CSV table of C-alpha atoms in Angstrom, one decimal:
chain,number,residue,atom,x,y,z
D,1138,MET,CA,-8.1,36.0,-17.5
D,1139,LEU,CA,-10.7,34.5,-15.2
D,1140,ASN,CA,-14.4,35.1,-15.1
D,1141,PHE,CA,-17.1,34.1,-12.6
D,1142,GLN,CA,-20.0,32.6,-14.6
D,1143,THR,CA,-23.2,30.7,-14.0
D,1144,VAL,CA,-22.8,27.5,-16.1
D,1145,GLU,CA,-25.3,24.8,-17.0
D,1146,ILE,CA,-24.1,21.5,-15.5
D,1147,SER,CA,-25.2,19.7,-18.7
D,1148,GLN,CA,-22.7,21.8,-20.6
D,1149,ILE,CA,-19.7,20.8,-18.5
D,1150,GLU,CA,-17.4,18.1,-19.9
D,1151,LYS,CA,-15.3,15.6,-18.1
D,1152,PRO,CA,-12.2,16.7,-16.1
D,1153,LEU,CA,-9.2,17.7,-18.2
D,1154,PHE,CA,-6.9,15.7,-16.0
D,1155,SER,CA,-7.3,12.3,-14.3
D,1156,HIS,CA,-5.9,12.5,-10.7
D,1157,ARG,CA,-8.7,11.4,-8.3
D,1158,PHE,CA,-8.8,7.9,-7.0
D,1159,ASN,CA,-10.8,6.3,-4.2
D,1160,ARG,CA,-11.9,9.5,-2.5
D,1161,ASP,CA,-14.6,9.5,0.1
D,1162,ASP,CA,-16.8,12.4,-0.9
D,1163,ARG,CA,-19.4,12.0,1.9
D,1164,PRO,CA,-18.0,14.8,4.1
D,1165,LEU,CA,-18.0,17.1,1.1
D,1166,LYS,CA,-21.6,16.1,0.3
D,1167,THR,CA,-22.7,16.8,3.9
D,1168,SER,CA,-21.0,20.2,3.8
D,1169,ILE,CA,-22.7,21.2,0.5
D,1170,GLN,CA,-26.1,20.1,1.8
D,1171,ASN,CA,-25.7,22.0,5.1
D,1172,PHE,CA,-23.8,25.1,3.9
D,1173,GLY,CA,-24.0,25.2,0.2
D,1174,LEU,CA,-21.1,25.4,-2.3
D,1175,LYS,CA,-18.3,27.3,-0.5
D,1176,THR,CA,-15.6,27.0,-3.2
D,1177,PRO,CA,-16.7,27.3,-6.9
D,1178,PRO,CA,-15.2,24.8,-9.4
D,1179,SER,CA,-12.6,26.0,-11.9
D,1180,LEU,CA,-13.3,25.4,-15.6
D,1181,LEU,CA,-11.4,25.9,-18.8
D,1182,PHE,CA,-13.5,27.2,-21.7
D,1183,ASP,CA,-12.1,25.8,-25.0
D,1184,LYS,CA,-13.6,25.5,-28.4
D,1185,GLY,CA,-17.1,26.2,-27.1
D,1186,LYS,CA,-16.9,23.6,-24.3
D,1187,TYR,CA,-16.4,23.9,-20.5
D,1188,HIS,CA,-13.8,21.4,-19.2
D,1189,ILE,CA,-13.2,20.8,-15.5
D,1190,ILE,CA,-9.8,21.9,-14.1
D,1191,ASP,CA,-10.9,21.4,-10.4
D,1192,GLY,CA,-14.1,20.6,-8.7
D,1193,TRP,CA,-15.5,17.4,-10.3
D,1194,ALA,CA,-16.8,16.0,-7.0
D,1195,ARG,CA,-18.6,19.3,-6.2
D,1196,ILE,CA,-20.2,19.3,-9.7
D,1197,ASP,CA,-21.2,15.7,-9.4
D,1198,ILE,CA,-22.8,16.1,-6.0
D,1199,LEU,CA,-24.8,19.1,-7.1
D,1200,ASN,CA,-25.9,17.3,-10.2
D,1201,LYS,CA,-27.2,14.4,-8.1
D,1202,MET,CA,-29.0,16.8,-5.8
D,1203,GLY,CA,-31.0,18.0,-8.8
D,1204,LYS,CA,-29.2,21.3,-9.5
D,1205,SER,CA,-29.1,22.3,-13.1
D,1206,GLN,CA,-26.5,25.1,-12.9
D,1207,LEU,CA,-23.8,26.5,-10.6
D,1208,GLY,CA,-21.4,29.4,-10.3
D,1209,CYS,CA,-17.9,28.6,-11.6
D,1210,ILE,CA,-14.6,30.3,-12.1
D,1211,VAL,CA,-14.0,30.1,-15.9
D,1212,TYR,CA,-10.6,30.5,-17.6
D,1213,ASP,CA,-10.5,31.1,-21.4
D,1214,ALA,CA,-8.2,28.8,-23.4
D,1215,SER,CA,-6.9,31.8,-25.3
D,1216,GLU,CA,-5.2,32.9,-22.1
D,1217,MET,CA,-4.5,29.6,-20.3
D,1218,ASN,CA,-2.9,26.6,-22.0
D,1219,HIS,CA,-3.0,23.0,-20.8
D,1220,GLU,CA,0.3,23.3,-18.9
D,1221,ASN,CA,-0.9,26.2,-16.8
D,1222,ALA,CA,-4.3,24.5,-16.4
D,1223,PHE,CA,-2.6,21.4,-15.0
D,1224,HIS,CA,-0.5,23.5,-12.7
D,1225,LEU,CA,-3.6,25.1,-11.3
D,1226,CYS,CA,-5.3,21.8,-11.0
D,1227,ILE,CA,-2.5,20.3,-8.9
D,1228,GLU,CA,-2.1,23.4,-6.8
D,1229,LEU,CA,-5.8,23.7,-5.9
D,1230,ASN,CA,-5.9,20.0,-5.0
D,1231,SER,CA,-2.8,20.2,-2.8
D,1232,TRP,CA,-4.2,23.0,-0.6
D,1233,ASN,CA,-6.5,21.0,1.6
D,1234,ARG,CA,-5.4,17.4,1.2
D,1235,LYS,CA,-2.6,15.0,0.4
D,1236,PHE,CA,-2.5,12.9,-2.8
D,1237,ASN,CA,-2.8,9.2,-2.1
D,1238,VAL,CA,-0.3,6.8,-3.7
D,1239,VAL,CA,-2.5,6.1,-6.8
D,1240,GLU,CA,-3.3,9.8,-7.3
D,1241,LYS,CA,0.4,10.5,-7.3
D,1242,ALA,CA,0.8,7.9,-10.0
D,1243,LEU,CA,-2.1,9.3,-12.1
D,1244,SER,CA,-0.8,12.9,-11.7
D,1245,LEU,CA,2.7,11.8,-12.7
D,1246,LYS,CA,1.4,10.0,-15.8
D,1247,THR,CA,-0.3,13.2,-16.9
D,1248,ALA,CA,2.7,15.3,-16.1
D,1249,LEU,CA,4.9,13.1,-18.2
D,1250,GLU,CA,2.4,13.3,-21.1
D,1251,ILE,CA,2.2,17.1,-20.9
D,1252,PHE,CA,5.8,18.0,-20.2
D,1253,GLY,CA,7.9,15.0,-21.3
D,1254,GLY,CA,10.1,12.8,-19.1
D,1255,LEU,CA,13.0,15.2,-18.6
D,1256,LYS,CA,11.0,18.5,-18.5
D,1257,VAL,CA,8.6,18.0,-15.6
D,1258,PRO,CA,8.9,21.2,-13.6
D,1259,LYS,CA,10.0,21.4,-10.0
D,1260,TRP,CA,6.7,22.7,-8.7
D,1261,PHE,CA,5.0,19.3,-9.7
D,1262,TRP,CA,7.3,17.2,-7.5
D,1263,GLN,CA,6.9,19.5,-4.6
D,1264,LEU,CA,3.1,19.9,-4.8
D,1265,VAL,CA,2.3,16.2,-5.3
D,1266,GLY,CA,5.0,14.9,-2.9
D,1267,ILE,CA,7.0,12.7,-5.2
D,1268,LYS,CA,10.8,12.3,-5.1
D,1269,GLU,CA,12.3,13.3,-8.4
D,1270,ASN,CA,14.4,10.2,-9.5
D,1271,ILE,CA,14.3,7.5,-12.1
D,1272,LYS,CA,13.4,4.7,-9.6
D,1273,THR,CA,10.4,6.5,-8.2
D,1274,ILE,CA,9.1,7.4,-11.7
D,1275,TYR,CA,9.4,3.7,-12.7
D,1276,GLN,CA,7.6,2.5,-9.5
D,1277,TYR,CA,4.7,4.9,-10.0
D,1278,LYS,CA,4.3,3.8,-13.6
D,1279,GLU,CA,4.3,0.2,-12.5
D,1280,LEU,CA,1.6,0.9,-9.9
D,1281,LEU,CA,-0.9,1.7,-12.6
D,1282,LYS,CA,-0.4,-1.7,-14.1
D,1283,LEU,CA,-2.1,-3.3,-11.1
D,1284,PRO,CA,-5.8,-4.1,-11.0
D,1285,PRO,CA,-8.0,-1.3,-9.4
D,1286,ASP,CA,-8.8,-3.5,-6.4
D,1287,VAL,CA,-5.1,-3.9,-5.6
D,1288,GLN,CA,-4.5,-0.1,-6.0
D,1289,LYS,CA,-7.5,0.5,-3.7
D,1290,TYR,CA,-6.1,-1.8,-1.1
D,1291,ALA,CA,-2.8,0.0,-1.2
D,1292,VAL,CA,-4.6,3.3,-0.6
D,1293,ASN,CA,-6.9,2.1,2.1
D,1294,ASN,CA,-4.1,0.3,4.1
D,1295,ASN,CA,-1.3,2.7,3.5
D,1296,ILE,CA,0.8,0.1,1.8
D,1297,THR,CA,4.2,1.3,0.4
D,1298,LEU,CA,5.0,1.2,-3.3
D,1299,SER,CA,7.8,-1.4,-2.8
D,1300,VAL,CA,5.4,-3.8,-1.1
D,1301,ILE,CA,2.3,-3.5,-3.3
D,1302,LEU,CA,4.5,-3.8,-6.5
D,1303,GLY,CA,5.3,-7.3,-5.2
D,1304,PHE,CA,2.1,-8.4,-7.0
D,1305,LEU,CA,3.7,-7.7,-10.3
D,1306,LYS,CA,6.2,-10.6,-9.8
D,1307,PHE,CA,3.2,-12.9,-10.4
D,1308,PRO,CA,1.6,-13.8,-13.7
D,1309,LYS,CA,-0.8,-11.1,-14.8
D,1310,THR,CA,-3.7,-13.5,-14.9
D,1311,GLN,CA,-3.1,-14.5,-11.2
D,1312,ILE,CA,-2.8,-11.1,-9.6
D,1313,GLU,CA,-6.5,-10.3,-9.0
D,1314,THR,CA,-7.4,-13.8,-7.7
D,1315,LEU,CA,-4.3,-13.8,-5.4
D,1316,ALA,CA,-5.3,-10.4,-4.1
D,1317,HIS,CA,-8.8,-11.4,-3.3
D,1318,GLN,CA,-7.5,-14.4,-1.4
D,1319,LEU,CA,-5.2,-12.3,0.7
D,1320,PHE,CA,-7.3,-9.2,1.3
D,1321,VAL,CA,-9.8,-11.0,3.5
D,1322,LEU,CA,-7.1,-11.2,6.2
D,1323,PRO,CA,-5.9,-8.4,8.6
D,1324,LEU,CA,-2.5,-7.9,7.0
D,1325,ASN,CA,-0.1,-5.0,7.6
D,1326,GLN,CA,2.4,-4.3,4.9
D,1327,ASN,CA,5.2,-6.4,6.5
D,1328,LYS,CA,3.0,-9.5,6.7
D,1329,LEU,CA,1.7,-8.9,3.1
D,1330,ALA,CA,5.3,-8.7,1.8
D,1331,GLU,CA,6.2,-11.8,3.8
D,1332,ILE,CA,3.3,-13.8,2.4
D,1333,LEU,CA,3.9,-12.7,-1.2
D,1334,ALA,CA,7.6,-13.7,-1.0
D,1335,LEU,CA,6.6,-17.1,0.4
D,1336,VAL,CA,4.0,-17.8,-2.2
D,1337,LEU,CA,6.3,-16.7,-5.0
D,1338,ASP,CA,9.2,-19.0,-3.7
D,1339,ILE,CA,6.9,-22.0,-3.3
D,1340,SER,CA,5.3,-21.4,-6.7
D,1341,LYS,CA,8.6,-21.3,-8.5
D,1342,ARG,CA,10.1,-24.2,-6.6
D,1343,ASP,CA,7.2,-26.6,-7.0
D,1344,GLU,CA,6.2,-25.2,-10.5
D,1345,ILE,CA,2.5,-24.6,-9.5
D,1346,LEU,CA,0.3,-21.6,-9.8
D,1347,PRO,CA,0.5,-19.0,-7.0
D,1348,VAL,CA,-3.3,-19.2,-6.4
D,1349,LYS,CA,-3.0,-23.0,-6.0
D,1350,VAL,CA,-0.4,-22.4,-3.3
D,1351,MET,CA,-2.8,-20.2,-1.5
D,1352,GLU,CA,-5.8,-22.5,-2.0
D,1353,CYS,CA,-3.9,-25.4,-0.5
D,1354,ALA,CA,-2.8,-23.3,2.5
D,1355,PHE,CA,-6.3,-21.9,3.0
D,1356,GLU,CA,-7.8,-25.4,3.0
D,1357,GLU,CA,-5.9,-26.1,6.2
D,1358,VAL,CA,-6.7,-22.6,7.7
D,1359,GLU,CA,-10.5,-22.9,7.0
D,1360,LYS,CA,-10.6,-26.2,9.0
D,1361,ARG,CA,-10.0,-24.1,12.2
D,1362,ASN,CA,-13.5,-22.6,12.6
D,1363,GLU,CA,-12.7,-21.7,16.2
D,1364,PHE,CA,-9.9,-19.2,15.0
D,1365,ASN,CA,-10.6,-15.5,14.6
D,1366,ALA,CA,-9.2,-13.5,11.6
D,1367,VAL,CA,-5.9,-12.7,13.3
D,1368,GLN,CA,-5.3,-16.4,14.3
D,1369,LYS,CA,-6.1,-17.5,10.8
D,1370,GLU,CA,-3.5,-15.0,9.4
D,1371,GLN,CA,-0.9,-16.3,11.8
D,1372,LEU,CA,-1.7,-19.9,10.9
D,1373,LEU,CA,-1.5,-19.1,7.2
D,1374,ARG,CA,2.0,-17.6,7.5
D,1375,ARG,CA,3.1,-20.6,9.6
D,1376,ILE,CA,1.8,-23.1,7.0
D,1377,LEU,CA,3.5,-21.2,4.1
D,1378,HIS,CA,6.8,-21.1,6.0
D,1379,SER,CA,6.5,-24.8,6.7
D,1380,LYS,CA,5.9,-25.5,3.0
D,1381,ARG,CA,8.8,-23.3,2.0
D,1382,ASN,CA,11.0,-24.7,4.8
D,1383,PRO,CA,9.8,-28.3,5.3
D,1384,PHE,CA,12.1,-28.9,8.3
D,1385,TYR,CA,11.1,-25.9,10.2
D,1386,GLU,CA,8.9,-27.7,12.8
D,1387,THR,CA,11.6,-30.3,13.4
D,1388,LYS,CA,14.2,-27.5,13.9
D,1389,LEU,CA,12.0,-25.7,16.2
D,1390,LYS,CA,11.4,-28.7,18.4
D,1391,GLU,CA,15.2,-29.4,18.5
D,1392,PHE,CA,15.8,-25.8,19.4
D,1393,ASP,CA,13.2,-25.8,22.2
D,1394,GLU,CA,14.7,-29.1,23.6
D,1395,LYS,CA,18.2,-27.5,23.7
D,1396,ILE,CA,17.3,-24.4,25.5
D,1397,LYS,CA,15.5,-26.4,28.2
D,1398,GLY,CA,19.0,-27.2,29.5
D,1399,LEU,CA,19.7,-23.5,30.1
D,1400,PRO,CA,19.1,-21.8,33.5
D,1401,LEU,CA,16.6,-19.3,32.2
D,1402,ASN,CA,14.8,-17.0,34.6
D,1403,LYS,CA,11.4,-15.6,33.9
D,1404,TYR,CA,12.8,-12.4,32.3
D,1405,THR,CA,15.0,-14.2,29.7
D,1406,LYS,CA,13.8,-15.5,26.4
D,1407,ILE,CA,15.9,-17.1,23.7
D,1408,SER,CA,14.7,-17.3,20.1
D,1409,PRO,CA,16.1,-18.5,16.8
D,1410,ALA,CA,16.2,-16.2,13.8
D,1411,PRO,CA,12.7,-16.1,12.2
D,1412,TYR,CA,12.1,-19.5,10.6
D,1413,PHE,CA,15.9,-20.2,10.9
D,1414,GLU,CA,16.5,-18.2,7.8
D,1415,ASP,CA,19.5,-16.3,9.3
D,1416,ASP,CA,22.5,-17.5,11.4
D,1417,TYR,CA,21.8,-15.8,14.7
D,1418,VAL,CA,20.1,-16.4,18.0
D,1419,GLU,CA,18.2,-13.6,19.8
D,1420,VAL,CA,18.3,-13.1,23.5
D,1421,ASN,CA,15.9,-10.8,25.4
D,1422,THR,CA,16.4,-10.4,29.1
D,1423,LYS,CA,16.0,-8.0,32.0
D,1424,ILE,CA,18.9,-7.3,34.4
D,1425,ASN,CA,17.9,-6.0,37.8
D,1426,SER,CA,20.8,-7.2,39.9
D,1427,LYS,CA,24.4,-8.6,39.8
D,1428,LYS,CA,22.9,-12.1,40.1
D,1429,ASP,CA,20.9,-11.5,36.9
D,1430,LEU,CA,24.1,-10.5,35.2
D,1431,ASP,CA,25.9,-13.6,36.5
D,1432,ASP,CA,23.1,-15.8,35.4
D,1433,LEU,CA,23.3,-14.4,31.9
D,1434,VAL,CA,27.1,-14.9,31.8
D,1435,GLN,CA,26.6,-18.5,32.9
D,1436,ILE,CA,24.1,-19.0,30.0
D,1437,LEU,CA,26.5,-17.5,27.5
D,1438,GLN,CA,29.4,-19.7,28.7
D,1439,SER,CA,27.4,-23.0,28.8
D,1440,GLU,CA,27.9,-25.9,26.4
D,1441,VAL,CA,24.3,-25.7,25.4
D,1442,TRP,CA,24.7,-22.1,24.3
D,1443,LYS,CA,27.7,-23.1,22.2
D,1444,GLU,CA,25.6,-25.8,20.5
D,1445,LEU,CA,23.0,-23.3,19.6
D,1446,LEU,CA,25.6,-21.3,17.6
D,1447,VAL,CA,27.3,-24.3,15.9
D,1448,GLU,CA,26.1,-24.7,12.3
D,1449,GLU,CA,25.3,-28.3,11.5
D,1450,ASP,CA,26.6,-29.9,8.4
């Protein structure tokens, strides 16, 4: 069924299946340069042509090193169909690494094309690391609609599907520009989700393009040349929250004035819900003695505390 052959690189066609995305092949290149090719590529010989099942990066590296031929494991199409070749491809790629989120989407796309939506075998979900349900299938399909730069950002920053798919709520023509505006900042996935939600709300309410919302906010941020990247990101979020909630600064000043009347020790901090978007007040304290406990009870029984919890008309 399989046969080890020396094959001319010029005779090797493109990979049968698209599943690689944003891989750093530099360690592999160094290994090949230092120790040679340790694992031969796997090819499918079909209708007089060699197609890559596994090993595209190794072949590409050797080709760029000036090699004209290499040893490969060759399977004949008369004994291996595309379904089995795909199974082998996924299995070989799952041995030494995990599929990133875009590679999962690409692999799922191929699996659906080969097997059909309701017939994707169990081994696929297990090897690739995808949950077998309708919502997940839909999300991975949607991921491939995003521009490559956004997909790459999701991979490099370990952004979850639910967060990165937030870009699809914006007009298609705006996504790439919006992404380039945001990706210069040090954002984790929670902050990215927060900013996307703010920009979307402001854009819909004021009926202006999302990129214009960002441009206006960035104009204020860029005036602060003394700020580092983290401070600029914090300022941007505050500006967007202020635009979405115009009375935020006023509410914050009023809140700060009220808590000045409370007997707070150095271990106690009282904060409103983030940007006053929920009806709660958060208390963080440290109790080391009965006096600390008595002080906390005094705070919770005070008129000022009651005012903090009264919802204004």
